[in-house]
C-alpha cells in the first residue's frame, strides 16, 4: 500500500492540530478555573467586608432570594428574607461582624457556574468554619447557602458536650416529637 506524501503530510498536520487543540483547551480550562476562583475569592472577601462595615444592602444583596443562612445556634436556619430582617438592626447600629478568612478552599462545578467552598475564619467567637454554595446568575455570584460553625478541637469535645448537654437534650426532644 502506497501512501502519497500529500496524504502523509495531511494526516500528520491533522494529528498535530488535534493535539494542539486538545492542549490549548486544557490550558484554557485551567485558566478559566483560575479566573473563576479569583472572582469567587473577591466576591466572598467583599461579602465579609460588607458585614464588617455594616453595609446591609450589599451583604444581603450578595445572597440569593431563595438562599439560606445557617448560623451557629441550632435555631438559626433563616431564609435570606428572614436573615435580612434579623440582621438589619445590627447593621443599622453599626454592629456588623468581622469574619476574616484565614484559609479557603473553592470547588467548581463542571460548568463554572456553580461553586462550593469552605473556609476557616478569625471571628469574635474565635476560630469558626464557614461553608457555602454559590451560583452564577446573570453574571453575578449569589450565595444560596452559607453555614457558620464554631470549631471544636477533638480533645475538648467532651467538655463542650457537658456544657451544652441540657440545652441539646431539649432541642433534640423537641425536634423528635414535632
Short mmCIF file of C-alpha atoms in Angstrom, two decimals:
data_model
loop_
_atom_site.label_atom_id
_atom_site.label_comp_id
_atom_site.label_asym_id
_atom_site.label_seq_id
_atom_site.Cartn_x
_atom_site.Cartn_y
_atom_site.Cartn_z
CA UNK A 1 0.00 0.00 0.00
CA UNK A 2 1.48 3.29 -1.07
CA UNK A 3 0.76 6.46 0.83
CA UNK A 4 1.34 9.64 -1.04
CA UNK A 5 3.48 12.32 0.57
CA UNK A 6 0.49 14.68 0.44
CA UNK A 7 -1.69 12.19 2.31
CA UNK A 8 1.07 11.65 4.89
CA UNK A 9 1.58 15.40 5.41
CA UNK A 10 -2.17 15.98 5.66
CA UNK A 11 -2.53 13.21 8.27
CA UNK A 12 0.47 14.44 10.25
CA UNK A 13 -0.80 18.03 10.14
CA UNK A 14 -4.29 16.97 11.23
CA UNK A 15 -2.88 14.95 14.14
CA UNK A 16 -0.70 17.85 15.25
CA UNK A 17 -3.66 20.24 15.02
CA UNK A 18 -5.82 17.95 17.18
CA UNK A 19 -3.10 17.58 19.79
CA UNK A 20 -2.52 21.34 19.86
CA UNK A 21 -6.28 21.99 20.18
CA UNK A 22 -6.55 19.48 23.00
CA UNK A 23 -3.66 21.09 24.88
CA UNK A 24 -4.98 24.60 24.38
CA UNK A 25 -8.47 23.55 25.60
CA UNK A 26 -6.87 22.06 28.70
CA UNK A 27 -4.83 25.22 29.30
CA UNK A 28 -7.87 27.42 28.64
CA UNK A 29 -9.90 25.36 31.09
CA UNK A 30 -7.25 25.70 33.81
CA UNK A 31 -7.01 29.41 33.08
CA UNK A 32 -10.80 29.75 33.21
CA UNK A 33 -10.90 27.87 36.54
CA UNK A 34 -8.24 30.17 38.00
CA UNK A 35 -10.15 33.26 36.85
CA UNK A 36 -13.44 31.97 38.27
CA UNK A 37 -11.77 31.04 41.56
CA UNK A 38 -10.21 34.51 41.82
CA UNK A 39 -13.62 36.09 41.13
CA UNK A 40 -15.22 33.99 43.86
CA UNK A 41 -12.45 34.89 46.32
CA UNK A 42 -13.03 38.60 45.63
CA UNK A 43 -16.79 38.15 45.94
CA UNK A 44 -16.54 36.35 49.31
CA UNK A 45 -13.96 38.81 50.66
CA UNK A 46 -16.26 41.68 49.70
CA UNK A 47 -19.23 39.92 51.29
CA UNK A 48 -17.33 39.59 54.58
CA UNK A 49 -16.18 43.22 54.25
CA UNK A 50 -19.78 44.41 53.82
CA UNK A 51 -20.64 42.73 57.16
CA UNK A 52 -17.65 44.39 58.84
CA UNK A 53 -18.66 47.83 57.53
CA UNK A 54 -22.35 47.21 58.31
CA UNK A 55 -23.44 47.55 54.69
CA UNK A 56 -26.71 45.66 54.94
CA UNK A 57 -27.80 46.18 51.32
CA UNK A 58 -24.51 44.84 49.96
CA UNK A 59 -24.41 41.97 52.43
CA UNK A 60 -27.95 40.72 51.85
CA UNK A 61 -27.72 41.61 48.15
CA UNK A 62 -24.95 39.02 47.82
CA UNK A 63 -27.35 36.30 48.88
CA UNK A 64 -29.84 34.66 46.53
CA UNK A 65 -33.52 35.45 47.09
CA UNK A 66 -34.09 31.76 47.80
CA UNK A 67 -30.92 31.45 49.87
CA UNK A 68 -30.42 30.05 53.35
CA UNK A 69 -28.14 31.25 56.17
CA UNK A 70 -27.40 28.70 58.89
CA UNK A 71 -25.90 30.29 61.98
CA UNK A 72 -24.04 28.93 64.98
CA UNK A 73 -27.10 28.34 67.17
CA UNK A 74 -29.33 25.32 66.45
CA UNK A 75 -32.29 27.70 66.00
CA UNK A 76 -30.55 29.78 63.32
CA UNK A 77 -31.87 28.50 60.00
CA UNK A 78 -33.03 31.53 58.04
CA UNK A 79 -34.15 32.25 54.52
CA UNK A 80 -32.44 35.27 53.00
CA UNK A 81 -35.51 37.40 53.84
CA UNK A 82 -35.61 36.17 57.46
CA UNK A 83 -31.88 36.71 57.86
CA UNK A 84 -32.21 40.18 56.38
CA UNK A 85 -34.90 41.09 58.91
CA UNK A 86 -32.93 39.61 61.80
CA UNK A 87 -29.61 41.23 60.87
CA UNK A 88 -30.85 44.67 59.81
CA UNK A 89 -30.98 46.17 63.36
CA UNK A 90 -27.36 45.10 63.97
CA UNK A 91 -26.24 46.71 60.72
CA UNK A 92 -28.24 49.89 61.48
CA UNK A 93 -26.43 50.14 64.83
CA UNK A 94 -23.10 49.61 63.01
CA UNK A 95 -22.72 46.31 64.84
CA UNK A 96 -21.94 44.11 61.86
CA UNK A 97 -19.48 41.30 62.32
CA UNK A 98 -15.92 40.79 61.25
CA UNK A 99 -15.21 37.38 59.72
CA UNK A 100 -11.70 37.21 58.32
CA UNK A 101 -10.93 34.29 56.07
CA UNK A 102 -7.67 32.61 57.05
CA UNK A 103 -7.87 29.66 54.69
CA UNK A 104 -10.37 29.00 51.92
CA UNK A 105 -10.99 26.11 49.52
CA UNK A 106 -13.15 26.64 46.44
CA UNK A 107 -14.55 23.87 44.30
CA UNK A 108 -16.11 24.45 40.88
CA UNK A 109 -18.91 22.58 39.14
CA UNK A 110 -18.33 21.40 35.57
CA UNK A 111 -19.99 24.48 34.11
CA UNK A 112 -18.09 27.02 36.29
CA UNK A 113 -21.50 28.46 37.25
CA UNK A 114 -21.85 26.53 40.49
CA UNK A 115 -19.28 26.51 43.27
CA UNK A 116 -18.99 25.43 46.86
CA UNK A 117 -16.40 26.44 49.41
CA UNK A 118 -15.23 26.07 52.97
CA UNK A 119 -13.11 28.47 54.96
CA UNK A 120 -11.56 28.87 58.38
CA UNK A 121 -12.39 32.25 59.86
CA UNK A 122 -10.98 34.52 62.55
CA UNK A 123 -14.09 35.85 64.34
CA UNK A 124 -15.18 37.45 67.61
CA UNK A 125 -16.26 33.90 68.62
CA UNK A 126 -12.76 32.56 67.95
CA UNK A 127 -11.95 30.19 65.12
CA UNK A 128 -15.02 29.28 63.05
CA UNK A 129 -15.68 27.42 59.84
CA UNK A 130 -17.84 28.83 57.10
CA UNK A 131 -19.06 26.86 54.13
CA UNK A 132 -21.43 27.61 51.34
CA UNK A 133 -22.84 27.11 47.88
CA UNK A 134 -22.71 29.76 45.16
CA UNK A 135 -24.30 30.07 41.77
CA UNK A 136 -23.58 32.46 38.93
CA UNK A 137 -26.83 34.16 37.87
CA UNK A 138 -26.98 36.95 35.31
CA UNK A 139 -23.21 37.37 35.52
CA UNK A 140 -23.15 37.75 39.34
CA UNK A 141 -22.31 35.26 42.04
CA UNK A 142 -25.01 34.68 44.65
CA UNK A 143 -24.86 32.76 47.90
CA UNK A 144 -27.51 30.05 48.03
CA UNK A 145 -26.40 28.56 51.32
CA UNK A 146 -23.98 29.66 54.00
CA UNK A 147 -23.20 27.75 57.18
CA UNK A 148 -21.21 29.26 60.06
CA UNK A 149 -19.96 26.92 62.81
CA UNK A 150 -17.54 27.30 65.71
CA UNK A 151 -14.72 24.79 65.53
CA UNK A 152 -14.26 22.44 68.47
CA UNK A 153 -10.91 20.72 68.95
CA UNK A 154 -11.44 16.97 69.26
CA UNK A 155 -9.79 16.88 72.69
CA UNK A 156 -12.37 19.40 74.01
CA UNK A 157 -15.47 17.69 72.62
CA UNK A 158 -16.46 16.03 75.90
CA UNK A 159 -16.18 19.32 77.81
CA UNK A 160 -18.27 21.13 75.19
CA UNK A 161 -20.82 18.31 75.27
CA UNK A 162 -21.14 18.70 79.05
CA UNK A 163 -21.58 22.48 78.74
CA UNK A 164 -24.39 22.26 76.21
CA UNK A 165 -25.87 18.87 77.09
CA UNK A 166 -29.07 20.02 78.79
CA UNK A 167 -29.87 22.53 76.03
CA UNK A 168 -29.10 19.94 73.34
CA UNK A 169 -31.45 17.46 75.06
CA UNK A 170 -34.32 19.96 74.97
CA UNK A 171 -33.76 20.68 71.27
CA UNK A 172 -33.36 17.00 70.36
CA UNK A 173 -36.59 16.06 72.17
CA UNK A 174 -38.49 18.95 70.60
CA UNK A 175 -37.32 18.00 67.08
CA UNK A 176 -38.02 14.29 67.60
CA UNK A 177 -41.61 14.91 68.57
CA UNK A 178 -42.57 17.67 66.15
#
